Amino acid sequence: MSIKEQTYIMIKPDGVQRGLVGPIISRFEARGFKLVALKLVHATPEHLQKHYEDLKEKSFFPGLIKYMASGPVVAMVWEGLDAVKTGRVMLGATNPLASAPGTIRGDYALAVGRNICHGSDSVDSAKKEIALWFPEGIVQYNTLLAPMIF
Ligand code: RTP
C-alpha cells in the first residue's frame, strides 16, 4: 500500500451515455484521490480484447467487447492511498444487484452487462492497464493541498 498507488478507472459506454461522468469523477475527487490522467476514447475491439484478455474464454466475452466498443469510454488514472482496493470498494460488486447502496454500481446500475464503470483488480493489473490505455504516459504534478496527509 502506498500513498502514490495508482489505479485505472474507466467509465464504460453506458456510464458516458447516461451522463454519469461528472458524478463518478466527483466521487473519486471527494474521496481524496488525485487525478493524474483522463481522456475520452472510442476504443477499437482489438484494444478492448487486449484489456479483457483474461476473460477471452468466457461465454460473455463477444458481448462484452461489443458493449465496450459501442461508444466512447472515459479512461482515467487516480492516485492515492490504497487506490486499487479502495477504487474497487467504491465501484461495488461486479453484479450491480449484489452491490451495496452507496457504491457506484449500487447507486446507478442493475445489470452485470451494463455496470457503468471498471476498476483495476490488483496493483499489477493497474500497471498493465495504465500502460495499455496511456502509452503516452501520465501527468506529473504536485497538489498544493495534499489530501492524504495523516
Ligand atoms: P471490470 O473488469 O469491468 O471492472 O469488472 P470486474 O473486474 O468487476 O469483473 P470481471 O469478472 O473482470 O468482468 C468484466 C466485465 O465483464 C462483464 N461481465 N458480464 N455474466 C456476464 O454476463 C458477465 N460477467 C461479467 C461485466 O461488464 C464485467 O464488469
mmCIF file of C-alpha atoms and ligand atoms in Angstrom:
data_model
loop_
_atom_site.group_PDB
_atom_site.id
_atom_site.type_symbol
_atom_site.label_atom_id
_atom_site.label_comp_id
_atom_site.label_asym_id
_atom_site.label_seq_id
_atom_site.Cartn_x
_atom_site.Cartn_y
_atom_site.Cartn_z
ATOM 1 C CA MET A 1 0.000 0.000 0.000
ATOM 2 C CA SER A 2 1.382 3.399 -0.945
ATOM 3 C CA ILE A 3 0.138 6.982 -0.985
ATOM 4 C CA LYS A 4 1.292 7.054 -4.621
ATOM 5 C CA GLU A 5 -0.603 3.899 -5.624
ATOM 6 C CA GLN A 6 -2.350 4.282 -8.970
ATOM 7 C CA THR A 7 -5.444 2.589 -10.347
ATOM 8 C CA TYR A 8 -7.036 2.549 -13.781
ATOM 9 C CA ILE A 9 -10.703 3.573 -13.656
ATOM 10 C CA MET A 10 -12.827 3.563 -16.801
ATOM 11 C CA ILE A 11 -16.366 4.870 -17.234
ATOM 12 C CA LYS A 12 -17.931 2.427 -19.680
ATOM 13 C CA PRO A 13 -20.087 3.471 -22.686
ATOM 14 C CA ASP A 14 -23.332 3.173 -20.692
ATOM 15 C CA GLY A 15 -21.944 5.461 -17.986
ATOM 16 C CA VAL A 16 -20.956 8.071 -20.590
ATOM 17 C CA GLN A 17 -24.316 7.849 -22.401
ATOM 18 C CA ARG A 18 -26.289 8.154 -19.180
ATOM 19 C CA GLY A 19 -24.467 11.349 -18.191
ATOM 20 C CA LEU A 20 -22.692 9.816 -15.203
ATOM 21 C CA VAL A 21 -19.177 11.077 -15.973
ATOM 22 C CA GLY A 22 -19.462 14.031 -13.588
ATOM 23 C CA PRO A 23 -20.947 12.118 -10.630
ATOM 24 C CA ILE A 24 -18.334 9.334 -10.931
ATOM 25 C CA ILE A 25 -15.403 11.760 -11.158
ATOM 26 C CA SER A 26 -16.840 13.710 -8.206
ATOM 27 C CA ARG A 27 -16.799 10.609 -6.021
ATOM 28 C CA PHE A 28 -13.088 9.997 -6.640
ATOM 29 C CA GLU A 29 -12.246 13.685 -6.093
ATOM 30 C CA ALA A 30 -14.350 13.879 -2.936
ATOM 31 C CA ARG A 31 -12.716 10.744 -1.530
ATOM 32 C CA GLY A 32 -9.332 12.474 -1.815
ATOM 33 C CA PHE A 33 -7.792 10.768 -4.837
ATOM 34 C CA LYS A 34 -5.650 12.726 -7.283
ATOM 35 C CA LEU A 35 -6.499 12.696 -10.994
ATOM 36 C CA VAL A 36 -3.309 12.036 -12.970
ATOM 37 C CA ALA A 37 -4.694 11.060 -16.397
ATOM 38 C CA LEU A 38 -8.024 11.407 -18.214
ATOM 39 C CA LYS A 39 -9.276 11.062 -21.800
ATOM 40 C CA LEU A 40 -12.395 10.199 -23.820
ATOM 41 C CA VAL A 41 -11.655 7.273 -26.149
ATOM 42 C CA HIS A 42 -13.758 5.296 -28.605
ATOM 43 C CA ALA A 43 -11.728 2.089 -28.300
ATOM 44 C CA THR A 44 -11.387 -0.499 -31.072
ATOM 45 C CA PRO A 45 -12.452 -4.118 -30.486
ATOM 46 C CA GLU A 46 -8.752 -5.110 -30.778
ATOM 47 C CA HIS A 47 -7.765 -2.704 -27.984
ATOM 48 C CA LEU A 48 -10.616 -3.933 -25.776
ATOM 49 C CA GLN A 49 -9.673 -7.569 -26.429
ATOM 50 C CA LYS A 50 -6.231 -6.743 -25.011
ATOM 51 C CA HIS A 51 -7.782 -5.037 -21.974
ATOM 52 C CA TYR A 52 -10.055 -8.024 -21.265
ATOM 53 C CA GLU A 53 -7.544 -10.701 -22.377
ATOM 54 C CA ASP A 54 -8.020 -12.710 -19.150
ATOM 55 C CA LEU A 55 -11.715 -13.173 -19.991
ATOM 56 C CA LYS A 56 -11.307 -14.326 -23.600
ATOM 57 C CA GLU A 57 -12.573 -17.862 -22.887
ATOM 58 C CA LYS A 58 -15.765 -16.648 -21.179
ATOM 59 C CA SER A 59 -19.092 -17.062 -22.962
ATOM 60 C CA PHE A 60 -19.912 -13.376 -22.421
ATOM 61 C CA PHE A 61 -16.637 -12.169 -23.997
ATOM 62 C CA PRO A 62 -18.001 -11.315 -27.509
ATOM 63 C CA GLY A 63 -20.941 -9.413 -25.974
ATOM 64 C CA LEU A 64 -18.610 -7.626 -23.570
ATOM 65 C CA ILE A 65 -16.359 -6.424 -26.411
ATOM 66 C CA LYS A 66 -19.376 -5.286 -28.463
ATOM 67 C CA TYR A 67 -20.762 -3.336 -25.499
ATOM 68 C CA MET A 68 -17.414 -1.744 -24.673
ATOM 69 C CA ALA A 69 -16.882 -0.755 -28.343
ATOM 70 C CA SER A 70 -20.421 0.667 -28.687
ATOM 71 C CA GLY A 71 -19.382 4.191 -27.697
ATOM 72 C CA PRO A 72 -16.645 6.217 -26.051
ATOM 73 C CA VAL A 73 -15.289 5.448 -22.611
ATOM 74 C CA VAL A 74 -13.624 7.798 -20.131
ATOM 75 C CA ALA A 75 -10.168 6.423 -19.306
ATOM 76 C CA MET A 76 -8.657 7.734 -16.065
ATOM 77 C CA VAL A 77 -5.830 7.145 -13.639
ATOM 78 C CA TRP A 78 -6.416 8.024 -9.996
ATOM 79 C CA GLU A 79 -3.634 8.127 -7.425
ATOM 80 C CA GLY A 80 -3.706 7.880 -3.640
ATOM 81 C CA LEU A 81 -3.588 5.681 -0.570
ATOM 82 C CA ASP A 82 -4.625 2.098 -1.390
ATOM 83 C CA ALA A 83 -6.161 3.366 -4.671
ATOM 84 C CA VAL A 84 -6.687 -0.078 -6.232
ATOM 85 C CA LYS A 85 -8.601 -1.690 -3.372
ATOM 86 C CA THR A 86 -10.476 1.455 -2.407
ATOM 87 C CA GLY A 87 -11.427 2.054 -6.052
ATOM 88 C CA ARG A 88 -12.969 -1.432 -6.210
ATOM 89 C CA VAL A 89 -14.874 -0.812 -2.983
ATOM 90 C CA MET A 90 -16.214 2.454 -4.421
ATOM 91 C CA LEU A 91 -17.365 0.626 -7.588
ATOM 92 C CA GLY A 92 -19.195 -2.160 -5.741
ATOM 93 C CA ALA A 93 -19.618 -5.779 -6.787
ATOM 94 C CA THR A 94 -19.328 -6.789 -10.474
ATOM 95 C CA ASN A 95 -23.040 -7.662 -10.483
ATOM 96 C CA PRO A 96 -24.864 -4.445 -9.533
ATOM 97 C CA LEU A 97 -27.655 -6.460 -7.902
ATOM 98 C CA ALA A 98 -25.079 -7.501 -5.303
ATOM 99 C CA SER A 99 -23.595 -4.011 -4.921
ATOM 100 C CA ALA A 100 -24.290 -2.122 -1.717
ATOM 101 C CA PRO A 101 -26.123 1.211 -1.858
ATOM 102 C CA GLY A 102 -23.531 3.972 -1.693
ATOM 103 C CA THR A 103 -21.304 2.275 -4.247
ATOM 104 C CA ILE A 104 -21.254 3.463 -7.869
ATOM 105 C CA ARG A 105 -22.859 0.296 -9.232
ATOM 106 C CA GLY A 106 -25.185 0.008 -6.223
ATOM 107 C CA ASP A 107 -26.475 3.523 -6.867
ATOM 108 C CA TYR A 108 -26.559 3.650 -10.668
ATOM 109 C CA ALA A 109 -26.756 0.159 -12.208
ATOM 110 C CA LEU A 110 -28.855 -3.003 -12.335
ATOM 111 C CA ALA A 111 -27.302 -5.394 -14.873
ATOM 112 C CA VAL A 112 -23.887 -7.064 -14.904
ATOM 113 C CA GLY A 113 -23.650 -6.445 -18.649
ATOM 114 C CA ARG A 114 -24.222 -2.681 -18.129
ATOM 115 C CA ASN A 115 -22.309 -1.993 -14.964
ATOM 116 C CA ILE A 116 -21.116 1.553 -15.704
ATOM 117 C CA CYS A 117 -17.504 1.520 -14.580
ATOM 118 C CA HIS A 118 -14.300 -0.556 -14.489
ATOM 119 C CA GLY A 119 -11.565 -0.531 -11.848
ATOM 120 C CA SER A 120 -8.254 -2.430 -11.751
ATOM 121 C CA ASP A 121 -8.383 -5.514 -9.525
ATOM 122 C CA SER A 122 -4.709 -5.529 -8.440
ATOM 123 C CA VAL A 123 -1.646 -3.288 -8.472
ATOM 124 C CA ASP A 124 -0.152 -5.469 -11.235
ATOM 125 C CA SER A 125 -3.299 -5.199 -13.392
ATOM 126 C CA ALA A 126 -3.344 -1.454 -12.789
ATOM 127 C CA LYS A 127 0.208 -1.132 -14.138
ATOM 128 C CA LYS A 128 -0.668 -3.156 -17.250
ATOM 129 C CA GLU A 129 -3.929 -1.279 -17.848
ATOM 130 C CA ILE A 130 -2.317 2.146 -17.380
ATOM 131 C CA ALA A 131 0.390 1.191 -19.916
ATOM 132 C CA LEU A 132 -2.278 -0.061 -22.367
ATOM 133 C CA TRP A 133 -4.540 2.993 -22.141
ATOM 134 C CA PHE A 134 -1.908 5.691 -21.586
ATOM 135 C CA PRO A 135 1.149 4.682 -23.626
ATOM 136 C CA GLU A 136 1.942 8.419 -23.851
ATOM 137 C CA GLY A 137 2.437 8.490 -20.064
ATOM 138 C CA ILE A 138 0.547 10.281 -17.345
ATOM 139 C CA VAL A 139 0.737 13.788 -15.907
ATOM 140 C CA GLN A 140 3.104 14.597 -13.047
ATOM 141 C CA TYR A 141 2.144 17.491 -10.797
ATOM 142 C CA ASN A 142 2.107 18.457 -7.149
ATOM 143 C CA THR A 143 -1.103 19.219 -5.319
ATOM 144 C CA LEU A 144 -0.993 22.288 -3.094
ATOM 145 C CA LEU A 145 -3.340 20.696 -0.584
ATOM 146 C CA ALA A 146 -2.161 17.106 -0.315
ATOM 147 C CA PRO A 147 -5.389 15.269 0.577
ATOM 148 C CA MET A 148 -3.755 12.263 2.169
ATOM 149 C CA ILE A 149 -1.580 13.780 4.905
ATOM 150 C CA PHE A 150 -2.174 11.776 8.060
HETATM 151 P P1 RTP B 1 -14.404 -4.807 -14.635
HETATM 152 O O1 RTP B 1 -13.173 -5.542 -15.111
HETATM 153 O O2 RTP B 1 -15.242 -4.279 -15.764
HETATM 154 O O3 RTP B 1 -14.110 -3.812 -13.570
HETATM 155 O O4 RTP B 1 -15.306 -5.877 -13.936
HETATM 156 P P2 RTP B 1 -14.923 -6.885 -12.801
HETATM 157 O O5 RTP B 1 -13.454 -6.981 -12.600
HETATM 158 O O6 RTP B 1 -15.750 -6.478 -11.627
HETATM 159 O O7 RTP B 1 -15.482 -8.233 -13.409
HETATM 160 P P3 RTP B 1 -14.850 -9.241 -14.457
HETATM 161 O O8 RTP B 1 -15.163 -10.607 -13.978
HETATM 162 O O9 RTP B 1 -13.438 -8.876 -14.793
HETATM 163 O O10 RTP B 1 -15.780 -8.974 -15.724
HETATM 164 C C1 RTP B 1 -15.521 -7.910 -16.595
HETATM 165 C C2 RTP B 1 -16.805 -7.351 -17.102
HETATM 166 O O11 RTP B 1 -17.460 -8.329 -17.906
HETATM 167 C C3 RTP B 1 -18.856 -8.147 -17.812
HETATM 168 N N1 RTP B 1 -19.467 -9.400 -17.370
HETATM 169 N N2 RTP B 1 -20.544 -9.883 -17.903
HETATM 170 N N3 RTP B 1 -22.134 -12.909 -16.813
HETATM 171 C C4 RTP B 1 -21.966 -11.853 -17.548
HETATM 172 O O12 RTP B 1 -22.703 -11.572 -18.455
HETATM 173 C C5 RTP B 1 -20.820 -11.020 -17.251
HETATM 174 N N4 RTP B 1 -19.923 -11.232 -16.315
HETATM 175 C C6 RTP B 1 -19.042 -10.193 -16.394
HETATM 176 C C7 RTP B 1 -19.118 -7.038 -16.821
HETATM 177 O O13 RTP B 1 -19.269 -5.818 -17.553
HETATM 178 C C8 RTP B 1 -17.836 -7.019 -16.019
HETATM 179 O O14 RTP B 1 -17.631 -5.762 -15.425
#
